[in-house]
């Protein structure tokens, strides 16, 4: 089923992720820890980087799903259509996509700890090769409610960070391109 995902991502500068985790565990409902491995694909028909779409298979604590993400719909938050389908065989789905001409682009790994605060899911993410992030997703909220919650959250917990509308995939590609450009100069 399709839904609109609304989230704001912050590259964490301070406090440390572990300190924030202690604070949140005393204030909000802990939903659990996830070990996520994402395999991203590009289409043989159109370049998802240009169309601002994404297709991935995600493994979460041993369970798999395929996700399609549509183009971003806002300049204030990362709002986009998202369609998820649970699958029971990661390897077979990967093989189907490859047989159809989809190209594996990137593997992204993270450890995510989720907390619930009313209509908001606060995710503390440690992303391999990228660092620590906070992702706050609004569930059945509008952009103004999400923005207000995030601003209040940052102020309440003295969080210093850099907001970004880019996905982890985009951030990792940017980092790799900068690294390869600096190696060629």
mmCIF file of C-alpha atoms in Angstrom:
data_model
loop_
_atom_site.group_PDB
_atom_site.id
_atom_site.type_symbol
_atom_site.label_atom_id
_atom_site.label_comp_id
_atom_site.label_asym_id
_atom_site.label_seq_id
_atom_site.Cartn_x
_atom_site.Cartn_y
_atom_site.Cartn_z
ATOM 1 C CA UNK A 1 0.000 0.000 0.000
ATOM 2 C CA UNK A 2 1.201 3.489 -0.823
ATOM 3 C CA UNK A 3 1.629 6.227 1.757
ATOM 4 C CA UNK A 4 3.381 9.581 2.037
ATOM 5 C CA UNK A 5 6.460 9.418 4.221
ATOM 6 C CA UNK A 6 7.291 12.729 5.942
ATOM 7 C CA UNK A 7 10.600 12.981 7.743
ATOM 8 C CA UNK A 8 13.399 15.326 8.651
ATOM 9 C CA UNK A 9 16.959 14.047 8.872
ATOM 10 C CA UNK A 10 19.666 15.681 10.975
ATOM 11 C CA UNK A 11 23.391 14.906 10.781
ATOM 12 C CA UNK A 12 24.243 14.818 14.485
ATOM 13 C CA UNK A 13 27.075 17.024 15.745
ATOM 14 C CA UNK A 14 26.286 16.969 19.462
ATOM 15 C CA UNK A 15 25.507 15.444 21.865
ATOM 16 C CA UNK A 16 26.932 11.995 21.152
ATOM 17 C CA UNK A 17 24.419 9.418 19.948
ATOM 18 C CA UNK A 18 24.818 7.362 23.133
ATOM 19 C CA UNK A 19 24.049 10.399 25.329
ATOM 20 C CA UNK A 20 20.932 11.182 23.311
ATOM 21 C CA UNK A 21 19.896 7.534 23.545
ATOM 22 C CA UNK A 22 20.004 7.675 27.371
ATOM 23 C CA UNK A 23 17.906 10.838 27.405
ATOM 24 C CA UNK A 24 15.298 9.502 24.966
ATOM 25 C CA UNK A 25 14.957 6.150 26.727
ATOM 26 C CA UNK A 26 13.823 7.977 29.873
ATOM 27 C CA UNK A 27 11.338 10.213 27.999
ATOM 28 C CA UNK A 28 9.842 8.156 25.178
ATOM 29 C CA UNK A 29 8.676 4.640 24.389
ATOM 30 C CA UNK A 30 11.540 2.511 23.028
ATOM 31 C CA UNK A 31 10.365 0.566 19.974
ATOM 32 C CA UNK A 32 13.502 -1.493 19.489
ATOM 33 C CA UNK A 33 16.773 -1.762 17.651
ATOM 34 C CA UNK A 34 17.082 -2.661 13.993
ATOM 35 C CA UNK A 35 20.090 -3.775 11.995
ATOM 36 C CA UNK A 36 19.314 -2.632 8.468
ATOM 37 C CA UNK A 37 21.068 -3.565 5.251
ATOM 38 C CA UNK A 38 19.801 -1.769 2.149
ATOM 39 C CA UNK A 39 20.654 -2.768 -1.407
ATOM 40 C CA UNK A 40 19.797 0.002 -3.876
ATOM 41 C CA UNK A 41 19.122 -0.530 -7.572
ATOM 42 C CA UNK A 42 18.952 1.670 -10.638
ATOM 43 C CA UNK A 43 16.505 1.117 -13.472
ATOM 44 C CA UNK A 44 17.484 0.026 -16.970
ATOM 45 C CA UNK A 45 14.762 2.351 -18.305
ATOM 46 C CA UNK A 46 15.447 5.613 -16.464
ATOM 47 C CA UNK A 47 18.123 6.940 -14.141
ATOM 48 C CA UNK A 48 16.633 7.051 -10.626
ATOM 49 C CA UNK A 49 19.214 9.629 -9.616
ATOM 50 C CA UNK A 50 17.789 12.014 -12.235
ATOM 51 C CA UNK A 51 14.137 11.115 -11.567
ATOM 52 C CA UNK A 52 14.682 11.332 -7.764
ATOM 53 C CA UNK A 53 13.274 7.847 -7.193
ATOM 54 C CA UNK A 54 14.665 4.892 -5.269
ATOM 55 C CA UNK A 55 14.270 1.136 -5.341
ATOM 56 C CA UNK A 56 15.775 -1.018 -2.633
ATOM 57 C CA UNK A 57 15.633 -4.327 -0.876
ATOM 58 C CA UNK A 58 15.972 -3.890 2.888
ATOM 59 C CA UNK A 59 16.914 -6.566 5.368
ATOM 60 C CA UNK A 60 15.813 -5.696 8.911
ATOM 61 C CA UNK A 61 16.805 -8.132 11.627
ATOM 62 C CA UNK A 62 16.588 -10.968 9.098
ATOM 63 C CA UNK A 63 13.275 -9.940 7.471
ATOM 64 C CA UNK A 64 13.161 -8.485 3.956
ATOM 65 C CA UNK A 65 11.059 -5.983 2.037
ATOM 66 C CA UNK A 66 11.182 -4.220 -1.309
ATOM 67 C CA UNK A 67 10.613 -0.462 -1.237
ATOM 68 C CA UNK A 68 9.889 2.025 -4.000
ATOM 69 C CA UNK A 69 10.266 5.724 -3.128
ATOM 70 C CA UNK A 70 8.885 8.386 -5.437
ATOM 71 C CA UNK A 71 10.358 11.846 -6.051
ATOM 72 C CA UNK A 72 10.543 14.276 -3.134
ATOM 73 C CA UNK A 73 7.436 16.444 -2.870
ATOM 74 C CA UNK A 74 8.651 19.280 -0.648
ATOM 75 C CA UNK A 75 11.530 21.590 0.092
ATOM 76 C CA UNK A 76 10.803 21.644 3.860
ATOM 77 C CA UNK A 77 10.894 17.942 4.658
ATOM 78 C CA UNK A 78 11.732 14.714 2.918
ATOM 79 C CA UNK A 79 8.149 13.928 1.903
ATOM 80 C CA UNK A 80 7.637 11.315 -0.779
ATOM 81 C CA UNK A 81 5.434 8.430 -1.794
ATOM 82 C CA UNK A 82 6.625 5.112 -0.385
ATOM 83 C CA UNK A 83 5.444 1.616 -1.291
ATOM 84 C CA UNK A 84 6.691 -1.373 0.738
ATOM 85 C CA UNK A 85 6.199 -5.072 0.027
ATOM 86 C CA UNK A 86 7.361 -7.775 2.426
ATOM 87 C CA UNK A 87 9.198 -10.637 0.757
ATOM 88 C CA UNK A 88 10.290 -13.988 2.133
ATOM 89 C CA UNK A 89 13.300 -14.551 -0.119
ATOM 90 C CA UNK A 90 15.864 -11.776 -0.434
ATOM 91 C CA UNK A 91 18.138 -13.704 -2.796
ATOM 92 C CA UNK A 92 15.325 -14.591 -5.238
ATOM 93 C CA UNK A 93 14.056 -10.987 -5.339
ATOM 94 C CA UNK A 94 17.589 -9.729 -5.935
ATOM 95 C CA UNK A 95 17.958 -12.225 -8.793
ATOM 96 C CA UNK A 96 14.597 -11.205 -10.325
ATOM 97 C CA UNK A 97 15.585 -7.533 -10.301
ATOM 98 C CA UNK A 98 18.954 -8.310 -11.881
ATOM 99 C CA UNK A 99 17.344 -10.518 -14.560
ATOM 100 C CA UNK A 100 15.017 -7.599 -15.389
ATOM 101 C CA UNK A 101 18.053 -5.376 -15.936
ATOM 102 C CA UNK A 102 18.134 -3.496 -12.634
ATOM 103 C CA UNK A 103 21.661 -2.644 -11.559
ATOM 104 C CA UNK A 104 22.913 -2.867 -7.977
ATOM 105 C CA UNK A 105 24.189 0.588 -7.123
ATOM 106 C CA UNK A 106 25.042 0.634 -3.450
ATOM 107 C CA UNK A 107 24.882 -1.261 -0.185
ATOM 108 C CA UNK A 108 24.117 0.785 2.905
ATOM 109 C CA UNK A 109 24.257 -0.521 6.479
ATOM 110 C CA UNK A 110 22.984 1.046 9.671
ATOM 111 C CA UNK A 111 21.948 0.359 13.219
ATOM 112 C CA UNK A 112 18.708 2.154 14.095
ATOM 113 C CA UNK A 113 17.118 2.658 17.504
ATOM 114 C CA UNK A 114 13.496 3.803 17.363
ATOM 115 C CA UNK A 115 11.507 5.804 19.903
ATOM 116 C CA UNK A 116 7.875 6.885 19.793
ATOM 117 C CA UNK A 117 6.616 10.292 20.903
ATOM 118 C CA UNK A 118 2.903 10.665 20.129
ATOM 119 C CA UNK A 119 2.646 10.813 16.314
ATOM 120 C CA UNK A 120 6.389 10.873 15.762
ATOM 121 C CA UNK A 121 9.021 8.173 15.386
ATOM 122 C CA UNK A 122 12.493 9.306 16.403
ATOM 123 C CA UNK A 123 15.221 7.144 14.926
ATOM 124 C CA UNK A 124 18.805 7.314 16.105
ATOM 125 C CA UNK A 125 20.914 6.001 13.235
ATOM 126 C CA UNK A 126 24.549 4.969 13.108
ATOM 127 C CA UNK A 127 25.236 4.693 9.379
ATOM 128 C CA UNK A 128 28.356 2.862 8.227
ATOM 129 C CA UNK A 129 30.740 5.278 6.463
ATOM 130 C CA UNK A 130 28.454 8.298 7.120
ATOM 131 C CA UNK A 131 28.192 8.778 10.876
ATOM 132 C CA UNK A 132 25.360 9.472 13.305
ATOM 133 C CA UNK A 133 21.957 10.870 12.388
ATOM 134 C CA UNK A 134 18.525 11.557 13.837
ATOM 135 C CA UNK A 135 15.551 10.894 11.602
ATOM 136 C CA UNK A 136 12.183 12.123 12.796
ATOM 137 C CA UNK A 137 9.156 10.828 10.922
ATOM 138 C CA UNK A 138 5.673 12.191 11.380
ATOM 139 C CA UNK A 139 2.828 9.687 11.265
ATOM 140 C CA UNK A 140 -0.389 11.265 9.941
ATOM 141 C CA UNK A 141 0.924 14.802 10.466
ATOM 142 C CA UNK A 142 1.385 17.706 8.092
ATOM 143 C CA UNK A 143 4.693 19.390 7.315
ATOM 144 C CA UNK A 144 4.139 22.266 9.726
ATOM 145 C CA UNK A 145 3.464 19.864 12.615
ATOM 146 C CA UNK A 146 6.580 17.872 11.726
ATOM 147 C CA UNK A 147 8.737 21.010 11.499
ATOM 148 C CA UNK A 148 7.419 22.340 14.819
ATOM 149 C CA UNK A 149 8.075 19.006 16.562
ATOM 150 C CA UNK A 150 11.608 18.789 15.156
ATOM 151 C CA UNK A 151 12.462 22.379 16.117
ATOM 152 C CA UNK A 152 11.126 21.808 19.642
ATOM 153 C CA UNK A 153 12.976 18.462 19.907
ATOM 154 C CA UNK A 154 16.296 20.030 18.893
ATOM 155 C CA UNK A 155 15.842 22.881 21.372
ATOM 156 C CA UNK A 156 14.574 20.691 24.242
ATOM 157 C CA UNK A 157 17.499 18.261 24.023
ATOM 158 C CA UNK A 158 20.191 20.798 23.034
ATOM 159 C CA UNK A 159 20.852 18.969 19.788
ATOM 160 C CA UNK A 160 23.268 20.553 17.362
ATOM 161 C CA UNK A 161 23.103 19.163 13.877
ATOM 162 C CA UNK A 162 22.693 19.846 10.216
ATOM 163 C CA UNK A 163 19.313 19.228 8.579
ATOM 164 C CA UNK A 164 19.386 17.587 5.178
ATOM 165 C CA UNK A 165 16.775 16.588 2.621
ATOM 166 C CA UNK A 166 19.154 14.059 1.093
ATOM 167 C CA UNK A 167 18.711 10.341 1.576
ATOM 168 C CA UNK A 168 21.475 8.209 3.058
ATOM 169 C CA UNK A 169 22.079 6.881 -0.450
ATOM 170 C CA UNK A 170 22.554 10.413 -1.816
ATOM 171 C CA UNK A 171 24.845 11.339 1.073
ATOM 172 C CA UNK A 172 26.969 8.228 0.584
ATOM 173 C CA UNK A 173 27.229 8.794 -3.183
ATOM 174 C CA UNK A 174 28.227 12.443 -2.558
ATOM 175 C CA UNK A 175 30.905 11.308 -0.093
ATOM 176 C CA UNK A 176 32.289 8.707 -2.500
ATOM 177 C CA UNK A 177 32.335 11.213 -5.392
ATOM 178 C CA UNK A 178 34.169 13.804 -3.279
ATOM 179 C CA UNK A 179 36.647 11.156 -2.215
ATOM 180 C CA UNK A 180 37.310 9.989 -5.776
ATOM 181 C CA UNK A 181 37.596 13.596 -7.010
ATOM 182 C CA UNK A 182 40.147 14.421 -4.313
ATOM 183 C CA UNK A 183 42.125 11.295 -5.227
ATOM 184 C CA UNK A 184 42.319 12.338 -8.897
ATOM 185 C CA UNK A 185 43.571 15.847 -8.125
#
